[in-house]
Amino acid sequence: MIYDVLIVGAGHGGAQAAVALRQHGYLGTVALAGNETELPYERPPLSKEYLSGKKPFERILIRPADYWAGRSISLLPGRHVVAVDPDARTVAVQDGPSIGYATLVWAAGGVARRLSCPGHDLAGVHTLRSRGDVDRMVRELNSSGRVVIVGGGYIGLEAAAVLAELRKQVTVLEAQDRVLARVAGEPLSRFFEAEHRAHGVEVRLGAAVVGLEGRNGHVSGVRLGDGELLRADMVLVGIGIAPAVAPLLDAGAKGGNGVTIDEKCRTSLPGVYAVGDCALQSNRFADGAAIRIESVQNANDQAAVVAREIIGTPAEQQTVPLFWSHQYDLRLQTVGLSGGSDDVVVRGDPSTRSFSLIYLRQGRVIALDCVNMMRDYVQGRALVAAGLRCDRAALADTGVVLKTLADRQI
Ligand code: FAD
């Protein structure tokens, strides 16, 4: 079968590309091929409401089950693409016939990284990227009183919050000297460390895992660099992803830690676009550096750009990056990219559990992390979009409404 547009990866970016094509009136044939067997679903709830059981699977579908056929989008589940032939314009599928395309959209996301130490493959050691991953964890939770989470990033911390609320004894191991070190400033790290400890989670910083120990093939403990053994019935590894781009790079596409795309999301292969977690793109909010952004908004925005390119009505892209995380009753909302900041202003009092961090680079606002602070999140977007140079004292003063600063820039 040959499709006018073949999308590989039926997650956020892939699904949105198909949706956007039809929304813009595209009449060609569109197929959405993915290696999972489910209908396209939202990934953020996996470490939040789906893990906790508050939302059943049907409520995290990206579109209702009958949407796809109704829009003449061919869903091809269970297709794992292993190679791309850009000359023949075909993709090879593991254990299945190859599929032809006129235009290929690569939206394969990433694969959760695993530990490489002894014991990494014992039963009871999990990663959290797909519905199947969560279902496997949930099946074991009844018999797992002690859970050790390796990695203090957003996914590890969100899972820690859910598991603590499920009354598990949870330990978070972070190799660095603070949680969220890769993505947020120190005041936010310290705030979340304190919150987790207050909820009974043990947070260990500077903790190196050297091995996992088992009994009868099932994990029973985590060995640390200083020799200590932590008992564990379950281990969750949340140490990031590796972008799923091997078939594209093998076919000659430029890239490395992701596949390189230009501002129109084109890879270096003819007729091949890429979007989402797997795509490496120069970003003006990162001072032009080529980065991968792992967020729903980025995947959706890039998918919208590709759809507009395909139908021939190009659109501006690169809106301000947005992200969110939910832990306990805390709603964190992020605007912009804080990496590369040289100053952080704390706006409000973290002990009230409602505050914002405003990140500056050379006096200009580049990002905000807003905890239970919707107003700053909404109003801060304009400051980041414009890269405004603002008075530090005014930013810190909660009596000053952020949107008024746009008129008072220094
Ligand atoms: P995905 O949604 O991962 O979709 C890729 C799809 O391609 C997958 O179904 C994958 O199985 C499939 N695939 C991979 N390789 C192949 C292949 N060779 N052939 C066929 N199919 C393939 N972002 C936020 O903004 N806020 C959040 O709160 C948030 N929470 C998250 C919580 C969790 C647990 C996870 C895992 C992610 C979270 N994210 C969050 C990140 C967000 O989900 C991702 O940025 C987003 O899903 C990226 O979309 P994507 O289309 O690039 O990849």
XYZ file of C-alpha atoms and ligand atoms in Angstrom:
463
model
C 0.000 0.000 0.000
C 1.210 3.528 -0.787
C -0.077 6.544 1.149
C 0.176 10.195 0.235
C 1.195 10.863 3.833
C 2.539 8.103 6.043
C 3.041 9.061 9.684
C 5.264 6.770 11.768
C 4.494 6.946 15.483
C 0.918 7.254 16.724
C 1.642 9.349 19.812
C 1.071 13.058 20.358
C 2.987 14.382 17.352
C 1.830 11.712 14.915
C -1.828 11.890 15.905
C -1.814 15.678 15.798
C -0.230 15.697 12.336
C -3.063 13.512 11.029
C -5.712 15.578 12.800
C -4.263 18.852 11.507
C -4.069 17.586 7.920
C -7.787 16.830 7.922
C -8.642 20.041 9.807
C -6.951 21.987 7.012
C -8.916 20.091 4.387
C -6.215 17.748 3.115
C -7.839 15.200 0.813
C -4.972 12.740 0.174
C -4.612 9.349 1.832
C -3.202 9.485 5.362
C -1.983 6.549 7.471
C -0.891 6.598 11.096
C 1.402 3.627 11.751
C 2.653 2.905 15.249
C 4.247 0.052 17.124
C 1.763 0.197 20.001
C -1.514 -1.655 19.700
C -3.789 0.920 21.342
C -5.623 3.846 19.851
C -3.540 7.049 20.121
C -3.502 8.173 23.755
C -2.107 10.971 25.925
C 1.184 10.211 27.598
C 1.253 12.780 30.471
C -1.481 11.021 32.522
C 0.600 7.842 32.549
C 2.649 9.078 35.509
C -0.331 10.911 37.023
C -4.050 10.029 36.841
C -3.665 6.787 34.906
C -1.068 5.382 37.301
C -3.193 6.416 40.278
C -6.294 4.852 38.733
C -8.169 8.172 38.734
C -8.574 8.101 34.943
C -9.382 4.943 33.000
C -7.730 4.407 29.620
C -10.806 5.542 27.659
C -10.438 8.999 29.208
C -6.889 9.502 28.015
C -7.516 8.818 24.328
C -6.351 11.678 22.075
C -9.574 11.365 20.077
C -12.650 9.142 20.522
C -12.341 5.682 18.952
C -14.595 6.493 15.991
C -12.783 9.726 15.084
C -10.103 8.185 12.874
C -12.274 6.219 10.493
C -14.672 9.169 10.368
C -11.820 11.349 9.020
C -10.493 8.658 6.641
C -7.274 8.313 8.606
C -5.998 4.732 8.326
C -4.766 3.523 11.699
C -2.040 0.902 11.357
C -1.318 -0.287 14.920
C 1.333 -2.850 15.791
C 3.670 -1.750 12.963
C 7.261 -1.349 14.119
C 9.198 0.430 11.389
C 12.778 -0.813 11.192
C 14.107 0.872 8.050
C 13.416 3.734 5.682
C 14.328 3.703 1.991
C 14.230 7.346 0.903
C 14.876 6.503 -2.769
C 12.064 3.958 -3.082
C 9.959 5.979 -0.578
C 9.082 2.917 1.455
C 9.430 1.897 5.085
C 10.193 -1.658 6.179
C 8.027 -3.053 8.956
C 9.129 -5.771 11.361
C 7.211 -8.977 10.547
C 5.026 -7.263 7.974
C 4.840 -5.886 4.450
C 6.613 -2.621 3.697
C 4.559 0.557 3.263
C 5.020 3.181 0.542
C 4.703 6.948 0.934
C 4.898 10.175 -0.992
C 5.561 12.139 2.212
C 6.796 10.610 5.457
C 6.287 12.199 8.879
C 8.533 10.617 11.513
C 6.991 10.988 14.988
C 8.479 8.034 16.852
C 9.310 9.799 20.117
C 11.836 8.043 22.298
C 12.627 4.878 24.167
C 13.022 5.003 27.952
C 16.644 4.589 28.975
C 17.439 1.612 31.170
C 20.157 1.058 33.709
C 23.186 -0.874 32.505
C 24.393 -2.089 35.912
C 24.190 -5.735 37.044
C 20.581 -6.758 37.730
C 19.062 -4.130 35.416
C 16.917 -6.784 33.703
C 15.436 -8.438 36.804
C 11.658 -8.822 37.033
C 10.118 -5.925 38.940
C 12.356 -3.314 37.277
C 10.215 -0.894 35.260
C 10.366 2.104 32.978
C 7.422 4.441 32.356
C 6.788 5.459 28.779
C 3.758 3.554 27.530
C 0.380 2.329 28.685
C 1.811 -1.186 28.766
C 4.560 -0.035 31.135
C 2.007 1.375 33.589
C -0.275 -1.665 33.351
C 2.688 -3.910 34.192
C 3.544 -1.748 37.201
C -0.037 -1.622 38.432
C -0.336 -5.426 38.258
C 2.620 -5.705 40.639
C 1.740 -2.869 42.992
C -0.342 -4.929 45.417
C 2.669 -7.029 46.253
C 5.111 -4.112 46.238
C 5.283 -2.230 49.514
C 8.715 -0.723 48.897
C 9.389 1.123 45.645
C 12.734 2.654 44.715
C 12.654 5.243 41.948
C 15.910 5.882 40.126
C 15.950 9.423 38.766
C 14.568 12.640 40.225
C 13.219 14.130 37.001
C 9.577 14.961 36.356
C 8.465 11.412 35.607
C 10.204 9.970 38.673
C 8.775 12.671 40.936
C 5.254 12.410 39.536
C 5.301 8.653 40.025
C 6.695 9.149 43.548
C 3.753 11.422 44.385
C 1.209 8.890 43.120
C 2.866 5.958 44.852
C 3.190 7.872 48.123
C -0.529 8.626 47.950
C -1.092 4.907 47.405
C 0.762 4.441 50.711
C 3.848 2.831 49.261
C 7.183 3.321 50.963
C 8.960 5.335 48.276
C 12.621 6.252 47.901
C 13.819 8.551 45.116
C 17.483 8.232 44.167
C 18.994 11.161 42.317
C 22.611 11.048 41.146
C 22.990 14.829 41.116
C 22.927 17.098 44.157
C 19.322 18.154 43.519
C 16.214 16.838 41.786
C 15.112 18.390 38.460
C 18.685 19.610 37.976
C 18.475 19.348 34.185
C 15.269 21.341 33.811
C 14.763 23.797 36.678
C 16.505 26.220 39.007
C 17.647 25.301 42.475
C 14.769 26.934 44.412
C 12.292 24.724 42.550
C 14.391 21.628 43.204
C 14.563 22.374 46.908
C 10.837 23.088 47.031
C 9.920 19.744 45.476
C 12.450 17.840 47.595
C 10.816 19.315 50.719
C 7.306 18.545 49.440
C 8.156 14.924 48.758
C 9.822 14.508 52.131
C 6.766 16.033 53.799
C 4.676 13.368 52.062
C 6.880 10.599 53.437
C 9.072 10.052 50.365
C 12.731 9.514 51.092
C 14.758 11.657 48.689
C 18.420 10.789 48.410
C 20.714 13.097 46.493
C 24.151 12.275 45.077
C 23.091 8.623 45.119
C 24.891 6.344 42.670
C 23.255 3.034 41.811
C 25.904 0.372 41.177
C 23.692 -2.709 40.956
C 20.273 -4.252 41.480
C 20.033 -7.412 43.542
C 17.421 -10.109 43.160
C 15.810 -13.139 44.708
C 14.434 -15.862 42.424
C 14.830 -13.573 39.427
C 12.875 -10.692 40.986
C 14.427 -7.463 42.201
C 14.888 -7.306 45.972
C 17.261 -4.420 46.470
C 19.285 -1.543 45.082
C 22.996 -1.380 45.838
C 24.442 2.113 46.185
C 27.976 3.286 45.496
C 28.803 3.482 49.203
C 27.846 -0.189 49.616
C 24.433 0.364 51.237
C 21.625 -1.958 50.107
C 18.110 -0.490 49.908
C 15.373 -3.101 49.991
C 12.948 -2.853 47.072
C 9.973 -4.856 45.799
C 9.799 -2.674 42.693
C 12.263 -0.378 40.960
C 11.158 2.345 38.571
C 13.868 3.768 36.337
C 13.176 7.328 35.164
C 16.438 8.487 33.641
C 15.287 9.977 30.359
C 14.816 8.748 26.826
C 16.875 7.915 23.771
C 15.272 9.375 20.632
C 13.850 6.704 18.308
C 15.596 7.745 15.120
C 17.824 4.818 14.120
C 15.931 3.988 10.883
C 16.240 7.603 9.722
C 19.909 7.986 10.648
C 20.680 4.615 9.038
C 19.027 5.947 5.879
C 21.433 8.886 5.894
C 19.433 11.586 7.695
C 21.510 14.158 9.569
C 21.321 13.973 13.327
C 22.788 12.506 16.460
C 20.845 12.855 19.681
C 17.716 13.115 17.547
C 17.101 13.717 13.855
C 17.988 17.192 12.666
C 15.110 19.247 11.254
C 14.937 22.768 9.862
C 12.386 25.449 10.716
C 9.833 23.701 8.501
C 10.486 20.391 10.301
C 12.166 18.913 7.202
C 14.882 16.315 7.756
C 17.789 16.126 5.310
C 16.027 13.246 3.505
C 13.720 14.230 0.628
C 10.032 14.121 1.509
C 10.704 13.240 5.157
C 9.623 15.441 8.065
C 10.126 14.773 11.773
C 8.311 16.105 14.839
C 8.213 15.749 18.598
C 10.599 14.209 21.103
C 12.801 12.702 18.401
C 13.470 15.948 16.526
C 16.514 18.156 16.976
C 15.815 21.735 15.968
C 17.454 25.103 16.368
C 15.340 26.968 18.906
C 15.272 30.712 19.385
C 14.297 30.274 23.027
C 17.556 28.354 23.537
C 19.646 31.064 21.883
C 19.478 29.208 18.580
C 20.983 25.957 19.903
C 19.716 22.718 18.331
C 17.738 20.952 21.050
C 15.069 18.332 21.478
C 12.046 19.448 23.488
C 10.084 16.734 25.232
C 6.646 18.237 25.659
C 3.155 17.770 24.283
C 3.011 21.377 23.152
C 6.207 21.041 21.121
C 4.996 17.840 19.445
C 1.634 19.428 18.631
C 3.163 22.668 17.351
C 5.633 20.901 15.096
C 2.854 18.621 13.818
C 0.808 21.707 12.933
C 3.762 23.166 11.030
C 4.208 19.950 9.034
C 0.516 19.741 8.182
C 0.566 23.324 6.904
C 3.717 22.619 4.892
C 2.157 19.552 3.283
C -0.984 21.362 2.250
C 1.024 24.336 1.024
C 0.004 27.055 3.486
C 3.157 27.435 5.600
C 2.749 28.788 9.127
C 4.982 30.469 11.660
C 6.282 28.098 14.271
C 8.126 28.191 17.577
C 5.689 29.582 20.003
C 6.947 29.962 23.559
C 7.710 26.499 24.990
C 5.165 25.365 27.600
C 5.246 22.424 29.995
C 3.390 21.258 33.078
C 3.725 18.759 35.910
C 1.310 17.676 38.643
C 2.551 16.350 41.956
C 0.181 15.984 44.936
C -1.990 19.124 44.878
C 0.753 21.141 43.187
C 0.319 22.389 39.651
C 3.604 23.391 38.093
C 3.383 25.300 34.821
C 6.472 26.284 32.893
C 6.903 28.922 30.200
C 10.125 29.161 28.194
C 13.385 27.278 28.660
C 15.341 28.011 31.837
C 18.594 26.338 30.761
C 21.189 29.044 30.198
C 19.738 31.427 32.782
C 22.228 33.430 34.836
C 19.827 34.733 37.481
C 16.622 33.509 39.154
C 14.066 35.729 40.866
C 11.776 34.139 43.442
C 8.349 35.763 43.218
C 6.243 34.956 46.256
C 6.957 32.737 49.210
C 7.511 29.022 48.441
C 6.301 28.137 51.946
C 2.808 29.269 50.882
C 2.993 26.633 48.081
C 2.052 29.299 45.565
C 4.936 31.125 43.917
C 6.890 31.590 40.698
C 10.507 31.500 39.667
C 11.485 33.927 36.953
C 14.632 33.101 35.032
C 16.775 35.804 33.479
C 19.663 35.824 31.058
C 21.586 39.086 30.861
C 18.628 40.790 32.473
C 16.059 39.440 30.025
C 13.199 37.149 31.059
C 13.680 33.726 29.448
C 11.423 31.451 31.493
C 9.036 31.061 34.422
C 8.234 28.110 36.646
C 4.863 28.788 38.287
C 3.655 26.644 41.177
C -0.071 27.000 41.823
C 0.248 30.414 40.196
C -1.867 30.427 37.063
C -1.880 34.200 36.691
C 1.908 34.493 36.461
C 1.953 31.610 33.996
C -0.565 33.269 31.698
C 0.946 36.739 31.944
C 4.577 35.629 31.928
C 4.239 34.236 28.433
C 4.369 37.701 26.881
C 7.495 38.582 28.848
C 9.283 35.451 27.609
C 8.042 35.830 24.041
C 9.455 39.328 23.886
C 12.562 38.520 25.958
C 11.813 41.612 28.022
C 14.437 43.282 30.172
C 12.625 43.845 33.491
C 13.414 45.353 36.835
C 14.375 42.548 39.216
C 12.649 44.119 42.213
C 9.423 44.537 40.262
C 9.519 40.901 39.146
C 9.937 39.777 42.748
C 7.081 41.977 44.001
C 3.834 39.984 43.974
C 1.983 43.295 44.237
C 3.134 44.091 40.711
C 1.011 42.393 38.063
C 3.366 40.815 35.529
C 1.500 42.014 32.469
C 2.057 45.629 33.463
C 5.811 45.085 33.231
C 5.625 44.772 29.487
C 5.004 48.522 29.401
C 7.667 49.274 31.978
C 10.632 47.444 30.559
C 14.053 48.866 31.312
P 5.225 9.850 21.614
O 4.003 10.451 22.162
O 6.102 9.059 22.528
O 4.803 8.916 20.396
C 5.734 8.147 19.684
C 5.082 6.865 19.246
O 5.898 6.235 18.260
C 4.944 5.858 20.370
O 3.672 5.275 20.347
C 6.028 4.845 20.058
O 5.740 3.567 20.570
C 6.003 4.864 18.544
N 7.225 4.362 17.898
C 8.495 4.471 18.323
N 9.346 3.893 17.451
C 8.574 3.409 16.449
C 8.880 2.702 15.245
N 10.146 2.412 14.898
N 7.867 2.325 14.452
C 6.570 2.632 14.779
N 6.230 3.295 15.903
C 7.229 3.703 16.725
N 4.798 16.443 28.444
C 4.190 17.562 28.883
O 4.160 18.560 28.161
N 3.605 17.585 30.133
C 3.609 16.512 30.951
O 3.078 16.576 32.052
C 4.230 15.308 30.492
N 4.212 14.190 31.255
C 4.728 13.037 30.744
C 4.628 11.864 31.485
C 5.135 10.679 30.982
C 5.007 9.416 31.790
C 5.759 10.653 29.720
C 6.322 9.353 29.168
C 5.872 11.802 28.976
C 5.357 13.009 29.478
N 5.432 14.182 28.755
C 4.826 15.327 29.210
C 6.141 14.234 27.464
C 5.188 14.058 26.312
O 4.331 12.993 26.540
C 5.991 13.850 25.053
O 6.777 15.005 24.844
C 5.103 13.589 23.852
O 4.404 12.379 24.012
C 5.945 13.561 22.583
O 5.165 13.165 21.500
P 5.820 12.339 20.323
O 4.773 12.189 19.296
O 7.120 12.927 19.944
O 6.181 10.918 20.967
